[in-house]
PDB file of C-alpha atoms in Angstrom:
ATOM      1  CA  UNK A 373     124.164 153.313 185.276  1.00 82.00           C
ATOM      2  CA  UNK A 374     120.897 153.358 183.305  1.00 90.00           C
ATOM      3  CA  UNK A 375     117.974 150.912 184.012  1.00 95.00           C
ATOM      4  CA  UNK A 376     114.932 150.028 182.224  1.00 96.00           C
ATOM      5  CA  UNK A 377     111.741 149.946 183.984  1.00 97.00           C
ATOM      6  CA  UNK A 378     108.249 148.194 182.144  1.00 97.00           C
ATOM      7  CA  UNK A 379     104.970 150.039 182.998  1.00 96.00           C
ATOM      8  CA  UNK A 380     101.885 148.067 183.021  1.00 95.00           C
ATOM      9  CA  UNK A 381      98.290 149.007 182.702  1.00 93.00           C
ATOM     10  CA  UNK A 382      94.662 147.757 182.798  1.00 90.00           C
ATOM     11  CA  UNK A 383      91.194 150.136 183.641  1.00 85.00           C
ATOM     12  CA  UNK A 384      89.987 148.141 186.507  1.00 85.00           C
ATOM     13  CA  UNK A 385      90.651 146.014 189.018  1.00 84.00           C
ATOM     14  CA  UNK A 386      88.733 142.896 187.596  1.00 84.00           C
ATOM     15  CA  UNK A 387      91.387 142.953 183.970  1.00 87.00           C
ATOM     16  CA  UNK A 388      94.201 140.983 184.639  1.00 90.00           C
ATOM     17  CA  UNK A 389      97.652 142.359 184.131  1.00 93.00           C
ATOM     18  CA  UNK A 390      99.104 138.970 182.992  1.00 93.00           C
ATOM     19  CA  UNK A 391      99.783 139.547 179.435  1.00 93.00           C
ATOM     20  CA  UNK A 392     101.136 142.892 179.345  1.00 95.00           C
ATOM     21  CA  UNK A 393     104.168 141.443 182.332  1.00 95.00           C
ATOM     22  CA  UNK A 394     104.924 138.296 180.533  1.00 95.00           C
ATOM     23  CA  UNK A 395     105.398 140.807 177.636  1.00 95.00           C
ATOM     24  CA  UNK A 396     108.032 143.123 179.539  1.00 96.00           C
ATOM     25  CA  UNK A 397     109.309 139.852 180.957  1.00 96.00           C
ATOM     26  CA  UNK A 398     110.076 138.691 177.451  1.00 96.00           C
ATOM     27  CA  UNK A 399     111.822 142.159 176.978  1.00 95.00           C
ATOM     28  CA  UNK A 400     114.439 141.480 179.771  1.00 95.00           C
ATOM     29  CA  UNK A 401     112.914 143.427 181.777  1.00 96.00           C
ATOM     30  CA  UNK A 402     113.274 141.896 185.843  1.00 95.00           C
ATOM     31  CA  UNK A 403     109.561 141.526 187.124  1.00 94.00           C
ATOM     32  CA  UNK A 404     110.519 143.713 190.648  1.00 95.00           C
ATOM     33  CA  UNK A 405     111.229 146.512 187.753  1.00 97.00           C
ATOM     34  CA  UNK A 406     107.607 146.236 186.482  1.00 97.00           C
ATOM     35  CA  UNK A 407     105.709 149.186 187.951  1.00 96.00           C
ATOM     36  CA  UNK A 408     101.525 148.530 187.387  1.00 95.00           C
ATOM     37  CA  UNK A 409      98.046 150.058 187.632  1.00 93.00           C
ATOM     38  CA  UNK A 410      94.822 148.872 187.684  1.00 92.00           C
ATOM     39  CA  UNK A 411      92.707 152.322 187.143  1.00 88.00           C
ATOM     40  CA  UNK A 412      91.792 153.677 183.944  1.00 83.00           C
ATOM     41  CA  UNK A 413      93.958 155.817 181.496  1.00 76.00           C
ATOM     42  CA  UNK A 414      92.019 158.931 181.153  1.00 77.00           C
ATOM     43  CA  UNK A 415      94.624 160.831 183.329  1.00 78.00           C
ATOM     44  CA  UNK A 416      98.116 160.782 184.577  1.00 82.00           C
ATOM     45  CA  UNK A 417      97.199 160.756 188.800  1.00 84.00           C
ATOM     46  CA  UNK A 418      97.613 157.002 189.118  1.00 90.00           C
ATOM     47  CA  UNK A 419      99.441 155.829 192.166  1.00 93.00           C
ATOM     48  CA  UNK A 420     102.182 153.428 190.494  1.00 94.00           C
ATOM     49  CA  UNK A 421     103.066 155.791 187.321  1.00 93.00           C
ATOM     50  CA  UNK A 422     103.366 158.583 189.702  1.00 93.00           C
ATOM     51  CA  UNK A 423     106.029 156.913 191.511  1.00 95.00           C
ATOM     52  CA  UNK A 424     107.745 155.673 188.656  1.00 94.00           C
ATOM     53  CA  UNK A 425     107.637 158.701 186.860  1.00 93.00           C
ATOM     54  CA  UNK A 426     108.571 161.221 190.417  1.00 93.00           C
ATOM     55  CA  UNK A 427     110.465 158.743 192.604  1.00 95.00           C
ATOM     56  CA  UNK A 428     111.880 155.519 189.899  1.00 96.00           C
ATOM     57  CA  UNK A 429     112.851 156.757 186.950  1.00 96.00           C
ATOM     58  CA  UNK A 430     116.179 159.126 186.350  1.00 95.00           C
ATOM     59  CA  UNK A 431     117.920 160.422 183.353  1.00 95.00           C
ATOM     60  CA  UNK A 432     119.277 157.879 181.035  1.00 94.00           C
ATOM     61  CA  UNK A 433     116.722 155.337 181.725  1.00 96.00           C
ATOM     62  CA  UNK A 434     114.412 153.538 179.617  1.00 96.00           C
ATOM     63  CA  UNK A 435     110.657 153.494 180.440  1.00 96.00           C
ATOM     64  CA  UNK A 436     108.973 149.922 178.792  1.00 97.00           C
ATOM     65  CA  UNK A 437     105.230 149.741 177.399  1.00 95.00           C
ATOM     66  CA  UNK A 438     103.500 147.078 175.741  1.00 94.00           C
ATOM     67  CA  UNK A 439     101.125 149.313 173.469  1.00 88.00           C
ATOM     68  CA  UNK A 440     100.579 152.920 173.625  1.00 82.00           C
ATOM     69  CA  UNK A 441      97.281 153.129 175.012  1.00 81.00           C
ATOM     70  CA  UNK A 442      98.546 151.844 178.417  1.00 86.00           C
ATOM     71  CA  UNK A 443     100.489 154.668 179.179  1.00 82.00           C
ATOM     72  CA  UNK A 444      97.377 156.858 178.544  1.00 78.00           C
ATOM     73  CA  UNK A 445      94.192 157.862 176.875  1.00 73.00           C
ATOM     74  CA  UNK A 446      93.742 161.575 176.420  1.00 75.00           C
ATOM     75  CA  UNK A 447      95.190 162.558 173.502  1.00 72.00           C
ATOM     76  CA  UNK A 448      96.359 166.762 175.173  1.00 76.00           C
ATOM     77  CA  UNK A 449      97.909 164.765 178.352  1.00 79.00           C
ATOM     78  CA  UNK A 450      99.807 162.003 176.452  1.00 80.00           C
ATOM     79  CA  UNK A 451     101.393 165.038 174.348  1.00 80.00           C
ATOM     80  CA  UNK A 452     102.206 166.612 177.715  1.00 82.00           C
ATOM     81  CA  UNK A 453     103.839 163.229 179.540  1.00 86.00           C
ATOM     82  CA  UNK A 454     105.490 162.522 176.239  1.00 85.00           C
ATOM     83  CA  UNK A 455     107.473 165.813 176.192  1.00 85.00           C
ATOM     84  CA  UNK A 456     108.087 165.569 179.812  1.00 89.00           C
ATOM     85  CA  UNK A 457     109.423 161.886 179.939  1.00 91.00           C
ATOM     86  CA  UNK A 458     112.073 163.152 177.255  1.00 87.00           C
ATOM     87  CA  UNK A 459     112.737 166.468 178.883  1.00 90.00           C
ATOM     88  CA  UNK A 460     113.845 164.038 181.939  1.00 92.00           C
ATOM     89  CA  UNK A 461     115.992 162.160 179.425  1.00 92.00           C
ATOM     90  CA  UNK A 462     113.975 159.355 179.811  1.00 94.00           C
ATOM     91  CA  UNK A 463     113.796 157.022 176.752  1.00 92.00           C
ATOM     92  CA  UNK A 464     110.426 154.984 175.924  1.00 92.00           C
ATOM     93  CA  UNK A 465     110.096 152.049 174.037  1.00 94.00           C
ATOM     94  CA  UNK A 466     106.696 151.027 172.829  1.00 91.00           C
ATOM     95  CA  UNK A 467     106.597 146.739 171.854  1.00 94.00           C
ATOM     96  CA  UNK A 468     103.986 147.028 169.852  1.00 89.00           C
ATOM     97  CA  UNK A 469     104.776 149.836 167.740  1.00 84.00           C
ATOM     98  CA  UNK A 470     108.651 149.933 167.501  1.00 84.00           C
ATOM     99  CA  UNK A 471     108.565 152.447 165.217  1.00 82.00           C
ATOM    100  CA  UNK A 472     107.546 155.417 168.155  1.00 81.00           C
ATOM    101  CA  UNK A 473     110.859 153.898 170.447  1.00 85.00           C
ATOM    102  CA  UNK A 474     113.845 156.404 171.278  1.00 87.00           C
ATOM    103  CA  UNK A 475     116.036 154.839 173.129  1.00 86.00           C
ATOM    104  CA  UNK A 476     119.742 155.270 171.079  1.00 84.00           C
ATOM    105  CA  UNK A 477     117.825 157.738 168.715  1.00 85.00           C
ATOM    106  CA  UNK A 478     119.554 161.069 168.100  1.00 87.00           C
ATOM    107  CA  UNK A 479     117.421 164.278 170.004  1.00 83.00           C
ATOM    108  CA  UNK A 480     116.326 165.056 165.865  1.00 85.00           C
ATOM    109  CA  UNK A 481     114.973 161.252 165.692  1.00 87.00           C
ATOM    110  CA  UNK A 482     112.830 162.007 169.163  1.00 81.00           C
ATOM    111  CA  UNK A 483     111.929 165.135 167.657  1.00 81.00           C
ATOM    112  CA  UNK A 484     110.257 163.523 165.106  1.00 85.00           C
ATOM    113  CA  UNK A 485     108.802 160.754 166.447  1.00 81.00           C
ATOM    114  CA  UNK A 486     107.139 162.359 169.056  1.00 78.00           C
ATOM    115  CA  UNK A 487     105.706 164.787 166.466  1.00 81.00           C
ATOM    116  CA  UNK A 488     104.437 160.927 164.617  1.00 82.00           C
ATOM    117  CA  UNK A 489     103.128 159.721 168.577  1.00 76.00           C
ATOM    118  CA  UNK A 490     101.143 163.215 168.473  1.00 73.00           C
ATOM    119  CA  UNK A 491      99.333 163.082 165.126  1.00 81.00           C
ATOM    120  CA  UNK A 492      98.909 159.153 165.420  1.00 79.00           C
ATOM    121  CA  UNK A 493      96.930 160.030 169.022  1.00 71.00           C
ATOM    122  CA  UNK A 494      95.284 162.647 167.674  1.00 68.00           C
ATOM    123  CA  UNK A 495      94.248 161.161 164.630  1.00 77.00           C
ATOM    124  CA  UNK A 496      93.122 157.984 166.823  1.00 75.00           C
ATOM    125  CA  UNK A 497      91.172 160.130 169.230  1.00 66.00           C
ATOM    126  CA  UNK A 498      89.170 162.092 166.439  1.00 72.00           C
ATOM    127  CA  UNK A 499      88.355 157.950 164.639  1.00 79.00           C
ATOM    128  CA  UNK A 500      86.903 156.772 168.109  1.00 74.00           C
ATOM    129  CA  UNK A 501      85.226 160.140 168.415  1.00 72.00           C
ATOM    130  CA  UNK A 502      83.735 159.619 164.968  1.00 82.00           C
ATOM    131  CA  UNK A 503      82.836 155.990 165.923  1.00 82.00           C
ATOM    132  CA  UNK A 504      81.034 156.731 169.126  1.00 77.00           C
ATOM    133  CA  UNK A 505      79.108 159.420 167.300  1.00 83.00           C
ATOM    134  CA  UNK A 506      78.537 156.740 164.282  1.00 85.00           C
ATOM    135  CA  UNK A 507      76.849 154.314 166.859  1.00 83.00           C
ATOM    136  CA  UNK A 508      74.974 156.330 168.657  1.00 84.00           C
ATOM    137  CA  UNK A 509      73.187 157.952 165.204  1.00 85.00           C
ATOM    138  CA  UNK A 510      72.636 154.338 164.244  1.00 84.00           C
ATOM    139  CA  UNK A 511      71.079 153.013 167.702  1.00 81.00           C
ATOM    140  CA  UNK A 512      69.081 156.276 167.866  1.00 83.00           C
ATOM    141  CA  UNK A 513      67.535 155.134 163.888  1.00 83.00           C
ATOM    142  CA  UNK A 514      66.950 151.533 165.416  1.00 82.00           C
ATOM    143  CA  UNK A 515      65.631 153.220 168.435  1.00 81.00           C
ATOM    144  CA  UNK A 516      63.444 155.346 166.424  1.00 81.00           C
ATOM    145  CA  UNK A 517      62.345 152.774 163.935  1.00 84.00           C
ATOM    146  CA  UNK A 518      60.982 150.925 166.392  1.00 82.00           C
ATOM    147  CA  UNK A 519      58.991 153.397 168.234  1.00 79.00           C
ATOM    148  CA  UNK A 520      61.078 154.150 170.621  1.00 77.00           C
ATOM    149  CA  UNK A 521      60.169 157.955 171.727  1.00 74.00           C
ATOM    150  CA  UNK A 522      63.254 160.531 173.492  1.00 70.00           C
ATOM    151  CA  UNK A 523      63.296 162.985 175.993  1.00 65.00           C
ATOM    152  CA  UNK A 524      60.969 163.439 178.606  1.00 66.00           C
ATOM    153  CA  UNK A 525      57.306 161.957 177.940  1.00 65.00           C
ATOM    154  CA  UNK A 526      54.853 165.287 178.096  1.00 67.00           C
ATOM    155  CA  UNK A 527      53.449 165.660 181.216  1.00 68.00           C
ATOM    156  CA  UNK A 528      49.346 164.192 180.560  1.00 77.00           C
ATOM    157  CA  UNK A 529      46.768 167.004 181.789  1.00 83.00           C
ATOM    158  CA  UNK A 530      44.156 166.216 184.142  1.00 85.00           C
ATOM    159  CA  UNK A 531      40.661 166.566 182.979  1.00 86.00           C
ATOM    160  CA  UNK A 532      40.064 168.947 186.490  1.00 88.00           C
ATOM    161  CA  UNK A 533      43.195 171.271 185.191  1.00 87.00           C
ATOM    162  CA  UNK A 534      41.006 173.993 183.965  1.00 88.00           C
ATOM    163  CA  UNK A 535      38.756 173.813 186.504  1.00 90.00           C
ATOM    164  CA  UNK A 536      40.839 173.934 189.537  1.00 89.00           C
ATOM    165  CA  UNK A 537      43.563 176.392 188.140  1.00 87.00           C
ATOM    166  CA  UNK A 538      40.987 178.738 188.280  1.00 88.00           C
ATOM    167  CA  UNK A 539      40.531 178.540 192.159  1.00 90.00           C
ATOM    168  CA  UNK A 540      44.191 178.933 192.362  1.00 89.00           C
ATOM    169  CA  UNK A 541      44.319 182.185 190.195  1.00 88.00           C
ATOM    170  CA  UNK A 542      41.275 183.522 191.731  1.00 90.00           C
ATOM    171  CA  UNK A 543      42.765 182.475 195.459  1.00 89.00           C
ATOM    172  CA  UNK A 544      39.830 179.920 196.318  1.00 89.00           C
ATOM    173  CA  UNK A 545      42.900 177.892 197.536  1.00 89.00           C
ATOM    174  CA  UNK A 546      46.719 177.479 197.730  1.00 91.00           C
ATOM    175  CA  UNK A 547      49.104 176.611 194.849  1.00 89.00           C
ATOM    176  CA  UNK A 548      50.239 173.554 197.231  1.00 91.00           C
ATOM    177  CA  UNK A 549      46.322 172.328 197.680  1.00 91.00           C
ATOM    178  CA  UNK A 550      45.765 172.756 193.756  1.00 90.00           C
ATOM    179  CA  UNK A 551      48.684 170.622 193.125  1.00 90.00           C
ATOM    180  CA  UNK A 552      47.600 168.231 195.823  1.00 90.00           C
ATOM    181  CA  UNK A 553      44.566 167.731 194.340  1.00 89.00           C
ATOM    182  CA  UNK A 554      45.483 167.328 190.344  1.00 89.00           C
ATOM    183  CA  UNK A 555      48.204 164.805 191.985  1.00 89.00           C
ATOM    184  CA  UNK A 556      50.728 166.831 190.227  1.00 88.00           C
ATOM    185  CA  UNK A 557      54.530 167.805 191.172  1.00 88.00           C
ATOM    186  CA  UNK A 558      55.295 171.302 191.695  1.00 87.00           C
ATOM    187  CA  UNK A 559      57.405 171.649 188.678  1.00 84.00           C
ATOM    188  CA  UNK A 560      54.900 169.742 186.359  1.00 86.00           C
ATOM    189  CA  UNK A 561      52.255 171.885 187.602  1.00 87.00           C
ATOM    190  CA  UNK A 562      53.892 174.880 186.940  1.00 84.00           C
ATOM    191  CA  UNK A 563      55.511 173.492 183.393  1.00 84.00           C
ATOM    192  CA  UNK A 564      51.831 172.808 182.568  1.00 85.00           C
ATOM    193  CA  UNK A 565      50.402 176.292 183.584  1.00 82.00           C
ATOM    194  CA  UNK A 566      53.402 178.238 181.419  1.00 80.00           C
ATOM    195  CA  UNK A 567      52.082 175.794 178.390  1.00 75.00           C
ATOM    196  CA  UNK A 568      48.257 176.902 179.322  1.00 69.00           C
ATOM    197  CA  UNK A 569      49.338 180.319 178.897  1.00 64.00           C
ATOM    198  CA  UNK A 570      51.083 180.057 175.452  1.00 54.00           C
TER     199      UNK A 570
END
């Protein structure tokens, strides 16, 4: 006989679980069938959705999520667990977007709708990508119109650089002692002799 199972997610251990239950609750869903996670989405190795997925579910059986995002992040690994939760016959019903659910769809209905959960991911992955790249540009322009400066601040040359660089190269004394005495670190000595040279 077939049984549906809720999956439940949040990224860390301080989120609280709370709403996403009550939702599968509301479902029908028994709360001793509710398998959760508290680690974040960005791959499939999570304790409880490995066991549900390897040990829980079997063919016939309907896997319950609240929103999409819970069962995963990654746009290339949600395509992969998608296809692999129906090759095990496993149906998966989404609450907030009933549209994506299989269960009692025909294997031409899954067909499609998985191709619609694909370009919906993908399309959401390449908007947050955009938006990420968006706000950094525009904190980098506030940055920047305020003075701020990136990168590394150049190395500032001591006024006895000539002088004692030329003990070094004629052997007076040791790289180590020249550096000792400038107060400079070996690679910002050397960064600042390659620039003397140029």
């Amino acid at each position: 006989m077939s049984r549906i199972f809720g999956y439940a997610r949040v990224s860390s251990s301080d989120q609280h679980l709370d709403r996403q239950i009550q939702a599968l609750m509301e479902y029908g869903i028994n709360e001793r069938d509710i398998i959760t996670d508290k680690v974040s989405g960005k791959d499939f190795n999570r304790q409880g959705y490995m066991a549900l997925k390897t040990q829980i579910l079997r063919q016939g059986d309907t896997l319950v999520i609240k929103e999409l995002d819970r069962l995963g992040r990654s746009y290339e690994q949600m395509k992969v667990e998608w296809q692999e939760l129906q090759q095990l016959g496993i149906d998966i019903v989404i609450l907030d977007m009933p549209i994506l659910n299989t269960k009692e769809k025909s294997d031409l209905e899954k067909s499609l709708i998985a191709n619609i959960v694909f370009e919906l991911l993908a399309y959401t992955a390449e908007k947050e990508r955009r938006k990420i790249k968006a706000r950094q540009e525009e904190g980098i322009a506030a940055a920047k119109s305020k003075g701020v400066k990136f990168g590394r601040p150049k190395a500032t040359i001591p006024i006895e650089f000539e002088s004692e660089c030329r003990k070094w190269r004629s052997g007076e004394q040791s790289a180590v002692e020249t550096m000792k005495r400038l107060g400079l670190k070996r690679s910002t000595f050397y960064k600042l002799v390659q620039d003397d040279r140029r």
